[in-house]
Every structure is written in C-alpha cells, then in structure tokens.
Short mmCIF file of N, CA and C in Angstrom, two decimals:
data_model
loop_
_atom_site.label_atom_id
_atom_site.label_comp_id
_atom_site.label_asym_id
_atom_site.label_seq_id
_atom_site.Cartn_x
_atom_site.Cartn_y
_atom_site.Cartn_z
N UNK A 451 -8.22 -46.88 -23.82
CA UNK A 451 -7.59 -46.74 -22.26
C UNK A 451 -8.24 -47.16 -21.20
N UNK A 452 -9.37 -46.96 -21.24
CA UNK A 452 -10.47 -47.42 -20.30
C UNK A 452 -10.48 -48.75 -19.96
N UNK A 453 -10.49 -49.48 -21.22
CA UNK A 453 -10.43 -51.01 -21.02
C UNK A 453 -9.14 -51.55 -20.65
N UNK A 454 -8.16 -50.70 -20.84
CA UNK A 454 -6.76 -51.18 -20.11
C UNK A 454 -6.79 -51.04 -18.76
N UNK A 455 -7.30 -49.84 -18.18
CA UNK A 455 -7.40 -49.65 -16.87
C UNK A 455 -8.38 -50.18 -16.03
N UNK A 456 -9.33 -50.96 -16.75
CA UNK A 456 -10.25 -51.77 -16.05
C UNK A 456 -10.06 -52.97 -15.39
N UNK A 457 -8.75 -53.51 -15.65
CA UNK A 457 -8.31 -54.65 -15.37
C UNK A 457 -7.51 -54.51 -13.89
N UNK A 458 -8.17 -55.39 -12.84
CA UNK A 458 -7.49 -55.11 -11.55
C UNK A 458 -6.09 -55.48 -11.51
N UNK A 459 -5.67 -56.32 -12.30
CA UNK A 459 -4.06 -56.73 -12.19
C UNK A 459 -3.30 -55.26 -12.83
N UNK A 460 -3.88 -54.76 -14.09
CA UNK A 460 -3.32 -53.55 -14.53
C UNK A 460 -3.25 -52.53 -13.76
N UNK A 461 -4.42 -52.27 -12.84
CA UNK A 461 -4.44 -51.00 -12.11
C UNK A 461 -3.23 -51.33 -10.85
N UNK A 462 -3.15 -52.56 -10.55
CA UNK A 462 -2.05 -52.81 -9.56
C UNK A 462 -0.83 -52.40 -9.92
N UNK A 463 -0.41 -52.95 -11.20
CA UNK A 463 0.84 -52.82 -12.00
C UNK A 463 1.06 -51.17 -11.98
N UNK A 464 -0.10 -50.41 -12.37
CA UNK A 464 0.15 -48.76 -12.48
C UNK A 464 0.51 -48.14 -11.09
N UNK A 465 -0.08 -48.86 -10.08
CA UNK A 465 -0.20 -48.16 -8.56
C UNK A 465 1.17 -48.77 -8.03
N UNK A 466 2.28 -49.56 -8.70
CA UNK A 466 3.47 -49.61 -8.27
C UNK A 466 4.53 -48.71 -8.25
N UNK A 467 4.05 -47.55 -9.40
CA UNK A 467 4.89 -46.68 -9.51
C UNK A 467 4.72 -45.39 -8.57
N UNK A 468 5.86 -44.84 -8.09
CA UNK A 468 5.55 -43.43 -7.48
C UNK A 468 5.92 -42.72 -8.59
N UNK A 469 5.60 -41.35 -7.94
CA UNK A 469 5.57 -40.13 -9.23
C UNK A 469 7.31 -40.02 -9.82
N UNK A 470 7.13 -39.92 -10.93
CA UNK A 470 8.58 -39.56 -11.66
C UNK A 470 9.18 -40.95 -11.48
N UNK A 471 8.81 -42.22 -11.04
CA UNK A 471 9.62 -43.33 -10.99
C UNK A 471 9.44 -44.22 -12.14
N UNK A 472 10.78 -44.95 -12.42
CA UNK A 472 10.69 -45.94 -13.60
C UNK A 472 10.79 -47.27 -13.22
N UNK A 473 10.13 -48.20 -13.86
CA UNK A 473 10.70 -49.37 -13.29
C UNK A 473 10.76 -50.48 -14.46
N UNK A 474 11.44 -51.38 -14.33
CA UNK A 474 11.70 -52.58 -15.19
C UNK A 474 10.61 -53.61 -15.16
N UNK A 475 10.42 -54.39 -16.19
CA UNK A 475 9.61 -55.61 -16.07
C UNK A 475 10.10 -56.61 -14.83
N UNK A 476 11.48 -56.61 -14.69
CA UNK A 476 11.64 -57.30 -13.62
C UNK A 476 11.38 -56.77 -12.48
N UNK A 477 11.21 -55.32 -12.17
CA UNK A 477 11.01 -54.68 -10.72
C UNK A 477 9.71 -55.18 -10.59
N UNK A 478 8.99 -55.10 -11.71
CA UNK A 478 7.32 -55.40 -11.54
C UNK A 478 7.05 -56.66 -11.17
N UNK A 479 7.77 -57.47 -11.91
CA UNK A 479 7.56 -59.06 -11.57
C UNK A 479 8.13 -59.35 -10.28
N UNK A 480 9.22 -58.86 -9.87
CA UNK A 480 9.66 -59.05 -8.19
C UNK A 480 8.71 -58.73 -7.24
N UNK A 481 7.68 -57.95 -7.55
CA UNK A 481 6.64 -57.10 -6.67
C UNK A 481 5.25 -57.60 -6.69
N UNK A 482 5.04 -58.70 -7.62
CA UNK A 482 3.76 -59.05 -8.16
C UNK A 482 3.71 -60.41 -8.10
N UNK A 483 2.61 -61.21 -7.77
CA UNK A 483 2.62 -62.62 -7.70
C UNK A 483 2.35 -63.26 -9.14
N UNK A 484 1.79 -62.46 -10.19
CA UNK A 484 1.79 -63.10 -11.54
C UNK A 484 2.94 -63.59 -12.09
N UNK A 485 2.65 -64.33 -13.10
CA UNK A 485 3.81 -64.79 -13.81
C UNK A 485 4.46 -63.99 -14.64
N UNK A 486 5.56 -64.10 -15.05
CA UNK A 486 6.20 -63.04 -15.89
C UNK A 486 5.45 -62.91 -17.20
N UNK A 487 5.08 -64.01 -17.69
CA UNK A 487 4.22 -63.85 -19.23
C UNK A 487 3.00 -63.15 -19.01
N UNK A 488 2.28 -63.26 -17.78
CA UNK A 488 0.86 -62.52 -17.44
C UNK A 488 1.54 -61.04 -17.29
N UNK A 489 2.48 -60.82 -16.70
CA UNK A 489 2.90 -59.40 -16.48
C UNK A 489 3.30 -58.75 -17.62
N UNK A 490 3.83 -59.41 -18.61
CA UNK A 490 4.32 -59.00 -19.91
C UNK A 490 3.15 -58.68 -20.80
N UNK A 491 2.13 -59.51 -20.59
CA UNK A 491 1.06 -59.05 -21.35
C UNK A 491 0.23 -58.02 -20.82
N UNK A 492 0.04 -57.88 -19.55
CA UNK A 492 -0.45 -56.81 -18.89
C UNK A 492 0.37 -55.29 -19.36
N UNK A 493 1.31 -55.50 -19.24
CA UNK A 493 2.29 -54.29 -19.67
C UNK A 493 2.10 -54.00 -21.03
N UNK A 494 2.04 -54.83 -22.11
CA UNK A 494 1.81 -54.47 -23.39
C UNK A 494 0.23 -54.05 -23.58
N UNK A 495 -0.60 -54.30 -23.11
CA UNK A 495 -2.02 -53.70 -22.88
C UNK A 495 -1.82 -52.20 -22.72
N UNK A 496 -1.10 -52.00 -21.50
CA UNK A 496 -0.82 -50.49 -20.99
C UNK A 496 -0.28 -49.79 -21.91
N UNK A 497 0.69 -50.14 -22.43
CA UNK A 497 1.65 -49.50 -23.54
C UNK A 497 0.90 -49.29 -24.64
N UNK A 498 -0.01 -50.09 -25.31
CA UNK A 498 -0.78 -49.91 -26.43
C UNK A 498 -1.80 -48.88 -26.05
N UNK A 499 -2.27 -49.19 -25.19
CA UNK A 499 -3.33 -48.00 -24.68
C UNK A 499 -2.72 -46.48 -24.48
N UNK A 500 -1.40 -46.48 -24.19
CA UNK A 500 -0.95 -45.09 -23.92
C UNK A 500 -0.83 -44.90 -22.48
N UNK A 501 -1.13 -45.95 -21.64
CA UNK A 501 -0.89 -45.43 -20.26
C UNK A 501 0.56 -45.59 -19.76
N UNK A 502 1.25 -46.25 -20.41
CA UNK A 502 2.61 -46.68 -19.93
C UNK A 502 3.55 -46.21 -21.00
N UNK A 503 4.67 -45.48 -20.84
CA UNK A 503 5.53 -45.31 -21.92
C UNK A 503 7.16 -45.97 -21.55
N UNK A 504 7.83 -46.63 -22.76
CA UNK A 504 8.86 -47.44 -22.42
C UNK A 504 10.16 -46.49 -22.94
N UNK A 505 11.24 -46.65 -22.38
CA UNK A 505 12.58 -46.16 -23.01
C UNK A 505 13.36 -47.47 -22.75
N UNK A 506 14.06 -47.56 -24.06
CA UNK A 506 15.34 -48.72 -23.77
C UNK A 506 16.75 -48.09 -23.59
N UNK A 507 17.17 -48.51 -22.47
CA UNK A 507 18.49 -48.16 -22.09
C UNK A 507 19.55 -48.95 -22.10
N UNK A 508 20.37 -49.26 -22.91
CA UNK A 508 21.09 -50.63 -22.96
C UNK A 508 20.43 -51.64 -23.04
N UNK A 509 20.30 -52.80 -22.13
CA UNK A 509 19.58 -53.91 -22.47
C UNK A 509 18.19 -53.88 -21.95
N UNK A 510 17.93 -52.98 -20.80
CA UNK A 510 16.83 -52.67 -19.91
C UNK A 510 15.58 -51.89 -20.79
N UNK A 511 14.38 -51.90 -20.48
CA UNK A 511 13.44 -51.27 -20.92
C UNK A 511 12.88 -50.81 -19.39
N UNK A 512 12.87 -49.22 -19.38
CA UNK A 512 12.35 -48.90 -18.18
C UNK A 512 11.14 -48.14 -18.65
N UNK A 513 9.83 -48.48 -17.83
CA UNK A 513 8.57 -48.03 -17.90
C UNK A 513 8.39 -46.80 -17.23
N UNK A 514 7.25 -46.15 -17.40
CA UNK A 514 6.84 -45.17 -16.77
C UNK A 514 5.33 -44.69 -17.12
N UNK A 515 4.59 -44.37 -16.16
CA UNK A 515 3.27 -43.94 -16.53
C UNK A 515 3.26 -42.58 -17.36
N UNK A 516 2.54 -42.45 -18.50
CA UNK A 516 2.16 -41.25 -19.36
C UNK A 516 0.91 -40.40 -18.71
N UNK A 517 1.28 -39.74 -17.61
CA UNK A 517 0.24 -38.95 -16.87
C UNK A 517 -0.24 -38.16 -17.66
N UNK A 518 0.22 -37.59 -18.76
CA UNK A 518 -0.10 -36.50 -19.88
C UNK A 518 -1.59 -37.39 -20.47
N UNK A 519 -1.02 -38.39 -21.00
CA UNK A 519 -2.18 -39.12 -21.91
C UNK A 519 -3.11 -39.49 -21.10
N UNK A 520 -3.30 -40.12 -19.88
CA UNK A 520 -4.20 -40.48 -18.81
C UNK A 520 -5.20 -39.32 -18.73
N UNK A 521 -4.37 -38.17 -18.41
CA UNK A 521 -5.05 -36.77 -18.14
C UNK A 521 -5.88 -36.51 -19.29
N UNK A 522 -5.39 -36.27 -20.23
CA UNK A 522 -5.90 -36.00 -21.62
C UNK A 522 -7.20 -36.95 -21.96
N UNK A 523 -7.46 -38.18 -21.83
CA UNK A 523 -8.47 -39.17 -21.88
C UNK A 523 -9.41 -38.76 -20.71
N UNK A 524 -9.03 -38.53 -19.72
CA UNK A 524 -10.00 -38.03 -18.65
C UNK A 524 -10.71 -36.81 -18.55
N UNK A 525 -9.92 -35.69 -19.28
CA UNK A 525 -10.54 -34.56 -19.64
C UNK A 525 -11.23 -34.65 -20.63
N UNK A 526 -11.31 -35.49 -21.93
CA UNK A 526 -12.10 -35.71 -22.80
C UNK A 526 -13.54 -36.27 -22.35
N UNK A 527 -13.56 -37.18 -21.17
CA UNK A 527 -14.52 -37.72 -20.98
C UNK A 527 -15.06 -36.73 -19.94
N UNK A 528 -14.59 -36.01 -19.35
CA UNK A 528 -15.33 -35.00 -18.37
C UNK A 528 -15.93 -33.89 -19.16
N UNK A 529 -15.42 -33.89 -20.29
CA UNK A 529 -15.91 -32.85 -21.46
C UNK A 529 -17.05 -33.25 -21.99
N UNK A 530 -17.08 -34.75 -22.46
CA UNK A 530 -18.36 -35.15 -22.93
C UNK A 530 -19.46 -35.01 -22.02
N UNK A 531 -19.25 -35.52 -20.83
CA UNK A 531 -20.15 -35.61 -19.67
C UNK A 531 -20.87 -34.02 -19.31
N UNK A 532 -19.97 -33.20 -19.24
CA UNK A 532 -20.44 -31.64 -19.15
C UNK A 532 -21.22 -31.37 -20.23
N UNK A 533 -21.00 -31.50 -21.45
CA UNK A 533 -21.68 -30.88 -22.87
C UNK A 533 -22.68 -31.90 -23.21
N UNK A 534 -22.57 -33.21 -23.11
CA UNK A 534 -23.69 -33.96 -23.53
C UNK A 534 -24.69 -34.52 -22.49
N UNK A 535 -24.24 -34.95 -21.40
CA UNK A 535 -25.30 -35.40 -20.59
C UNK A 535 -25.91 -34.39 -19.54
#
C-alpha cells in the first residue's frame, strides 16, 4: 500500500476524491494531464494495493477510496513504531 501511495501521480489521483465521492476513469482522465493508459495503470496499482475500491454499475466502473483499508495500514505502522522503535 505504501509503495502505491509513494507515487506522485497516484497521490494526485487519490486527492481528486472528495469525501464520499465516486469517480469514473473518465472523470479522472478529464482532470488529469496523463494519458488514459497511464491513468488506468495507476488506478490498477491503487486497486491492487487496496487504496481504491471499484463498483460496476451498468457499463461504468465507479471508484472510491477505501478509507478503512488505508486507516488500518496506518494504524499497523503506528503500532509497530510504538512497540518496536
């Protein structure tokens, strides 16, 4: 997850979402200077890492950050630092 979040383009994609908002790849492509292929790649990395979740409705795939997954990973790191360092 942290490797996925370490990329500047993926951070920018993630910051496009408002609280509770869902975006499509088209929405992201319209607001981003990257090629659609690059955007698709970055979204795939974020989905595999568990940062974004996707729901298909009709022909569209709606993306949304998975706040619970990111929070869980951050809590695990905080716990490790607290207990081991």
